[in-house]
Coordinates of C-alpha atoms in Angstrom, one line a residue:
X1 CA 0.0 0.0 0.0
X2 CA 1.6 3.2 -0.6
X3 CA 1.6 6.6 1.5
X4 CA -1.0 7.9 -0.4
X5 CA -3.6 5.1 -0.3
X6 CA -2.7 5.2 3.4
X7 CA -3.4 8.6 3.8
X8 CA -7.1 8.0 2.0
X9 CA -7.7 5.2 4.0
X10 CA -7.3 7.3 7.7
X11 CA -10.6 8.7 9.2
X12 CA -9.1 12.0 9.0
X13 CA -9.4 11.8 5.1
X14 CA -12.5 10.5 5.4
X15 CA -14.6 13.2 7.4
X16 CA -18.0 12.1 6.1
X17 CA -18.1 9.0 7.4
X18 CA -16.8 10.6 10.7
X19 CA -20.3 12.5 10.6
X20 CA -22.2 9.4 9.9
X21 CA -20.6 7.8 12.7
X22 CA -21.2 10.8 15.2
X23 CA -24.6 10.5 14.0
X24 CA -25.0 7.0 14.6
X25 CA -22.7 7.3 18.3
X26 CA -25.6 10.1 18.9
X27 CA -28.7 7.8 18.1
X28 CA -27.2 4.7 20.5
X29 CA -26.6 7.3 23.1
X30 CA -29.8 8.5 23.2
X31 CA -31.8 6.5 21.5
X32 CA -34.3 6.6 25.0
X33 CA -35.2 9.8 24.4
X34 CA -35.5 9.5 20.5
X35 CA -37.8 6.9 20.6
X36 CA -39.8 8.8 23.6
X37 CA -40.1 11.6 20.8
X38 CA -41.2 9.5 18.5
X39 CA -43.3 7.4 20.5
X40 CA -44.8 11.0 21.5
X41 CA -45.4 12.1 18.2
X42 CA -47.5 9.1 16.9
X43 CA -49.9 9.4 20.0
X44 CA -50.2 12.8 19.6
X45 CA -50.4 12.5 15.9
X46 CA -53.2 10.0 16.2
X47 CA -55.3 11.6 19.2
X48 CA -55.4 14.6 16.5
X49 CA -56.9 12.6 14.0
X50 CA -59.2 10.7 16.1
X51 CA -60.4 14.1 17.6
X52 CA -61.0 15.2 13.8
X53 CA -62.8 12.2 12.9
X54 CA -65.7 13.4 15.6
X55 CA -65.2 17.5 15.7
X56 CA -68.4 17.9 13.4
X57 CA -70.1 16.1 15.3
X58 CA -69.3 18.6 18.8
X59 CA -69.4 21.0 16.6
X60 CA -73.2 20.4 15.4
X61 CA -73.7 19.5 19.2
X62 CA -73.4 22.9 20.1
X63 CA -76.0 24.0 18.0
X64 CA -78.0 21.6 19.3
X65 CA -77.5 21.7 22.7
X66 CA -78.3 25.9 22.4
X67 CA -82.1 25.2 21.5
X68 CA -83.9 23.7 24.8
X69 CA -86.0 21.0 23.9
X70 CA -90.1 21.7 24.3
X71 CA -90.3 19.2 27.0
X72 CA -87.8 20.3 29.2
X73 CA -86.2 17.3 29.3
X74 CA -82.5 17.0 27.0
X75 CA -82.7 14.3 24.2
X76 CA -80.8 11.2 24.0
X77 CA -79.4 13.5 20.9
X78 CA -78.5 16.3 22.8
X79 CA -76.8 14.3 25.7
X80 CA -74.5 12.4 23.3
X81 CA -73.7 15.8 22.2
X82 CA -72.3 17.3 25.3
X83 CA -70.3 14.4 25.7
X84 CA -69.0 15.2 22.2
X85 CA -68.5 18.4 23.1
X86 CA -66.5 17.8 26.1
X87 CA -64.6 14.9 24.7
X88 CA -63.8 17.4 21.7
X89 CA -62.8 20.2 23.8
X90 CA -60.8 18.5 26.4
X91 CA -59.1 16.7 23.9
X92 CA -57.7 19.8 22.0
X93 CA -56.9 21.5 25.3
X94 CA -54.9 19.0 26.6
X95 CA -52.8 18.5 23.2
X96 CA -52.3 22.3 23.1
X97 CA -50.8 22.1 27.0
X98 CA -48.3 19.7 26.3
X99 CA -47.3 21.8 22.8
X100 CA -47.0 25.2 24.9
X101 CA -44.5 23.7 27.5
X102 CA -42.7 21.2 25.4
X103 CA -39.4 23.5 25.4
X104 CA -39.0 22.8 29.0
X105 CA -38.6 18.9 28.9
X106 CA -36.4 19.8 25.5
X107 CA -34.0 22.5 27.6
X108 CA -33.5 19.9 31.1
X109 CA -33.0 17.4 28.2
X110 CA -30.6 19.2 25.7
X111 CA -29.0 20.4 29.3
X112 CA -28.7 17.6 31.3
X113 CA -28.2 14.2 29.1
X114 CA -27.0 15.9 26.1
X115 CA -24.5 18.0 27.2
X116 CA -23.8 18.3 30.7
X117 CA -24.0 14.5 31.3
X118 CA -21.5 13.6 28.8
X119 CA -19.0 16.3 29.9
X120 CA -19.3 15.1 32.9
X121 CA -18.8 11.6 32.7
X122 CA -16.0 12.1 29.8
X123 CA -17.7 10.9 27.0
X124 CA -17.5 14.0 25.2
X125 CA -13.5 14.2 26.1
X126 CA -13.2 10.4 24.8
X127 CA -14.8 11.2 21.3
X128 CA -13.0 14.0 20.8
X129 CA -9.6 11.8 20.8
X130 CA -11.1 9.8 18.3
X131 CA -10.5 11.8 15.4
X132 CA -14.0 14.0 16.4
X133 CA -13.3 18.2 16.9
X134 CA -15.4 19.3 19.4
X135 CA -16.7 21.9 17.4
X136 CA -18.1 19.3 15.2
X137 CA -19.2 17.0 17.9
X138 CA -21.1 20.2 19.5
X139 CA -22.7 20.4 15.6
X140 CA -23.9 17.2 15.5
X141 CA -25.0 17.1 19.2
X142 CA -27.1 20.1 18.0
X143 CA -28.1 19.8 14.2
X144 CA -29.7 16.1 14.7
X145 CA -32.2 17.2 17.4
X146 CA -33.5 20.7 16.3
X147 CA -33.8 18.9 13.1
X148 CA -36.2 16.3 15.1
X149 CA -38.0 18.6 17.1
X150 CA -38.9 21.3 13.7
X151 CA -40.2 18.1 11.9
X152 CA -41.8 16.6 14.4
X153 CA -43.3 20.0 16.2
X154 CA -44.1 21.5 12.3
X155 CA -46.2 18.4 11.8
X156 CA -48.3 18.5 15.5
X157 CA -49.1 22.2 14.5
X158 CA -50.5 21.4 11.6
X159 CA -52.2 18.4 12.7
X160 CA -53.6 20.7 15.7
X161 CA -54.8 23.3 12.9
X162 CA -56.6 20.8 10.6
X163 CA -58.5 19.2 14.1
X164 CA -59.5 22.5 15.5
X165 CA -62.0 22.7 12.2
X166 CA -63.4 26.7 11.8
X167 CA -61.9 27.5 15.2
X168 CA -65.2 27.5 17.6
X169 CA -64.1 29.5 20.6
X170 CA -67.0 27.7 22.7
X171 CA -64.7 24.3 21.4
X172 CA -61.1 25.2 20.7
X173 CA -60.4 28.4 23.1
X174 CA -59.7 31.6 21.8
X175 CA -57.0 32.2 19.6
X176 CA -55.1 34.7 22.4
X177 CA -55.5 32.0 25.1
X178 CA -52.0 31.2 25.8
X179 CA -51.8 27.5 24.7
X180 CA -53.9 28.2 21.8
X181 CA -51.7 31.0 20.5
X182 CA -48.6 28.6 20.9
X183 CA -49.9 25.4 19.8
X184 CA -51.4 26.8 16.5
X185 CA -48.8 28.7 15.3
X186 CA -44.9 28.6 14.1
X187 CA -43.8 29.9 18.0
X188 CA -44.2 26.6 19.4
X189 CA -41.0 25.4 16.8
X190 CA -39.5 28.2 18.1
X191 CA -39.8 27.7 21.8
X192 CA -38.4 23.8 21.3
X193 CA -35.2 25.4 19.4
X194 CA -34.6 28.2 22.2
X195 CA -34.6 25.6 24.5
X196 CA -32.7 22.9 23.1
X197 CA -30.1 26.3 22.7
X198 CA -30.1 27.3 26.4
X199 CA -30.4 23.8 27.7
X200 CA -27.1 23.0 25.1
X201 CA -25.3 26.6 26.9
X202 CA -26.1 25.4 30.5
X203 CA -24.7 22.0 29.8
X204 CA -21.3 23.6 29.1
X205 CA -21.3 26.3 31.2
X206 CA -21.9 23.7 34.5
X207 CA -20.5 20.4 32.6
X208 CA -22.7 18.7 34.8
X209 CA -26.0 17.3 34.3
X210 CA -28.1 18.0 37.6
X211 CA -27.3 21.5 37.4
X212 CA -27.3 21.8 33.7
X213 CA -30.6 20.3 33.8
X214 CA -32.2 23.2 36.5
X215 CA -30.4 26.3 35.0
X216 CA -31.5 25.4 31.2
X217 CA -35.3 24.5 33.2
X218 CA -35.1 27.7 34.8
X219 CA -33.8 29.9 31.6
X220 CA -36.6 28.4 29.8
X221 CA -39.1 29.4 32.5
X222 CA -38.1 33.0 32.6
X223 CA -38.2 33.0 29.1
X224 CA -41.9 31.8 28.4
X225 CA -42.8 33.8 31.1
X226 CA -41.6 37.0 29.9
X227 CA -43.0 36.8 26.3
X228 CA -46.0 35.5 27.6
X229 CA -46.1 38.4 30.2
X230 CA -45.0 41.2 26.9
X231 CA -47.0 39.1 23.9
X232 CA -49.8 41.8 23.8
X233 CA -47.0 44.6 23.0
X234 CA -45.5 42.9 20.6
X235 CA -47.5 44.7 18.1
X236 CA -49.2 47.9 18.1
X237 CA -52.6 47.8 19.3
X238 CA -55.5 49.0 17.8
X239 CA -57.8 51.9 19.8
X240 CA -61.5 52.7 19.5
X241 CA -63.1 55.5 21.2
X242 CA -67.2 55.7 21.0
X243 CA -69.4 57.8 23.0
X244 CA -71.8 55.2 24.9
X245 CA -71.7 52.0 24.9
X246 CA -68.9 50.0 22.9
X247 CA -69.2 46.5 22.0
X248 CA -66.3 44.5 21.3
X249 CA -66.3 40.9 19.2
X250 CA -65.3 37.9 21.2
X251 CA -62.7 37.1 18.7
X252 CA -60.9 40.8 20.0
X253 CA -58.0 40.4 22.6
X254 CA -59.1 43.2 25.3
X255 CA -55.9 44.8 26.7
X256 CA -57.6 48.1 28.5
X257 CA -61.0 49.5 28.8
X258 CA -61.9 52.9 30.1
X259 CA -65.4 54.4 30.6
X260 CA -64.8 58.3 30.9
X261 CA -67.9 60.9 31.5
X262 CA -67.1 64.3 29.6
X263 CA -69.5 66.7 29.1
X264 CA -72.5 64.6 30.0
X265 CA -71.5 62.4 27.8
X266 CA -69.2 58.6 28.4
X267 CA -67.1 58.1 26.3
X268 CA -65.7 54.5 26.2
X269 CA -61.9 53.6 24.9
X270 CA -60.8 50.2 24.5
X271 CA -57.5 49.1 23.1
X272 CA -57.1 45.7 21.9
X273 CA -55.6 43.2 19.4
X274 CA -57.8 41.8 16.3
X275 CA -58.0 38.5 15.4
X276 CA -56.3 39.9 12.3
X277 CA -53.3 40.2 14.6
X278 CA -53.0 36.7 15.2
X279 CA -49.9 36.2 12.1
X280 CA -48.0 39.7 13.0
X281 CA -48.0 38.3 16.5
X282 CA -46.8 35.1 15.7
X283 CA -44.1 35.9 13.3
X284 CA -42.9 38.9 16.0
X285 CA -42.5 36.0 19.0
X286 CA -41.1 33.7 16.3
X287 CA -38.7 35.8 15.7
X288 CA -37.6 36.6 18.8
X289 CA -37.2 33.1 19.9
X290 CA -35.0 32.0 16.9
X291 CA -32.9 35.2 17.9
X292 CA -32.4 33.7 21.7
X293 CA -31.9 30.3 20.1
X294 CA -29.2 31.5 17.8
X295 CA -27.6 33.7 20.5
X296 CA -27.1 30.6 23.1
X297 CA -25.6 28.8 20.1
X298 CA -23.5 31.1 19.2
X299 CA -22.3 31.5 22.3
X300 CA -21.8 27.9 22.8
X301 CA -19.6 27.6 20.2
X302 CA -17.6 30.1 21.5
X303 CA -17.6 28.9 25.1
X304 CA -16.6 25.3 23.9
X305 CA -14.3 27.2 21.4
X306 CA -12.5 29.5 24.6
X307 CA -11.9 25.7 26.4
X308 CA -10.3 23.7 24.1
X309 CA -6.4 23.5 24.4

């Protein structure tokens, strides 16, 4: 063999199959987790279809159930309708809970056993000796995951859109409740990626996995909190001043109302956020999550960068 087929045939000359084999080292590692996620998705996935499958029918229910019947008695129709209703309802609430909060499993994950566990326990040292840079482990340790999480979020989004049918507040919430606004819209992709970035920061900043794990659990908190807290001035409110009585739709986010007498007259002022909002809002949040998310990377690559020998 001469020096240069020995060359080729190093892993150094080879640096593809170096990043199929971190892939593969990744997926063994935590392959727990993946198939948690995935395990995750197709029950969420299917509870959103079977809750489609009978969403007409709660839907016609509450029609029905908002004409009382002549004897005073419900129907056997109208009972099976509430249950619809409820079943409906309950359903759609509950999947849009676990979408709202799903960056804070994702950040004690991403801090705890991605990062900080194997810092701690030398893995990470270990692979980096075989032929592995650390700035290309730290890649692959984050490019396989948000990868997971956009596909696999995406899809439950749109999933959650097509089963919430024409939106009937009195079924699916209105769209500024706070799970509803996350679960239907591109922020909850965002909120998995900011915290698969903090958790990924925390786990290097501590290199250990308990207090990776609480810091990146934490961060996240404050985080959702906060946007939560600001998401109404996130966009320039609309105000309508009327003399008398003013009359709001349900489908308008209230954010102040003020009855003032002047001159004999009340004059009423409300300021509040159309449903025609509902997209600006989105994109604004979106946007400021994939800023966070890209800032924690960044600086993870340089803190891992700052380390290294």
């Amino acid at each position: 063999m001469t020096a240069l087929d020995a060359t080729a045939a190093t892993p150094a000359a080879r640096p593809g199959s170096h990043r199929g084999g971190l892939l593969r080292a990744l997926g063994r590692t935590h392959r727990t987790a993946l198939v948690l996620w995935l395990t995750a998705l197709a029950v969420a996935a299917a509870a959103l279809i079977w809750l489609h499958s009978f969403g007409d029918e709660a839907r016609a229910g509450m029609s029905a159930c908002a004409t009382p019947p002549t004897d005073g008695l419900p129907s056997c129709a109208a009972v099976e309708a509430i249950t619809a209703d409820e079943a409906y309802a309950n359903g759609i609430a509950a999947l849009a809970d676990a979408l709202s909060l799903v960056m804070f499993p994702v950040a004690a994950w991403a801090g705890g056993a991605l990062i900080g566990r194997e810092l701690e326990s030398g893995t990470a040292q270990l692979a980096w000796t075989q032929s592995v840079s650390p700035l290309r482990w730290l890649t692959a340790k984050l490019a396989a995951p948000a990868a997971l999480l956009t596909a696999g979020i995406g899809g439950l989004v749109l999933l959650n859109d097509w089963a919430r049918g024409d939106g009937n507040p009195n079924l699916v919430g209105d769209w500024y409740d706070p799970d509803a606004f996350v679960s239907t819209g591109p922020v909850a992709v965002g909120y998995a990626l900011a915290g698969l970035a903090l958790g990924a920061l925390a786990g290097l900043v501590w290199r250990r996995a308990l207090p990776a794990a609480g810091v990146a659990l934490a961060a996240s908190l404050l985080l959702h909190s906060v946007l939560e807290r600001y998401r109404e001035n996130l966009r320039p409110a609309v105000t309508r001043t009327e003399a008398g009585s003013l009359e709001l739709p349900r489908s308008a986010f209230q954010i102040a109302w003020d009855d003032t007498p002047r001159h004999g007259v009340l004059l009423t002022r409300a300021t509040f956020h159309p449903e025609s909002h509902f997209w600006p809002l989105q994109y604004v949040e979106s946007g400021l999550l994939l800023a966070v998310a890209g800032t924690a990377t960044a600086a993870a690559f340089l803190l891992l960068a700052r380390r290294l020998p």
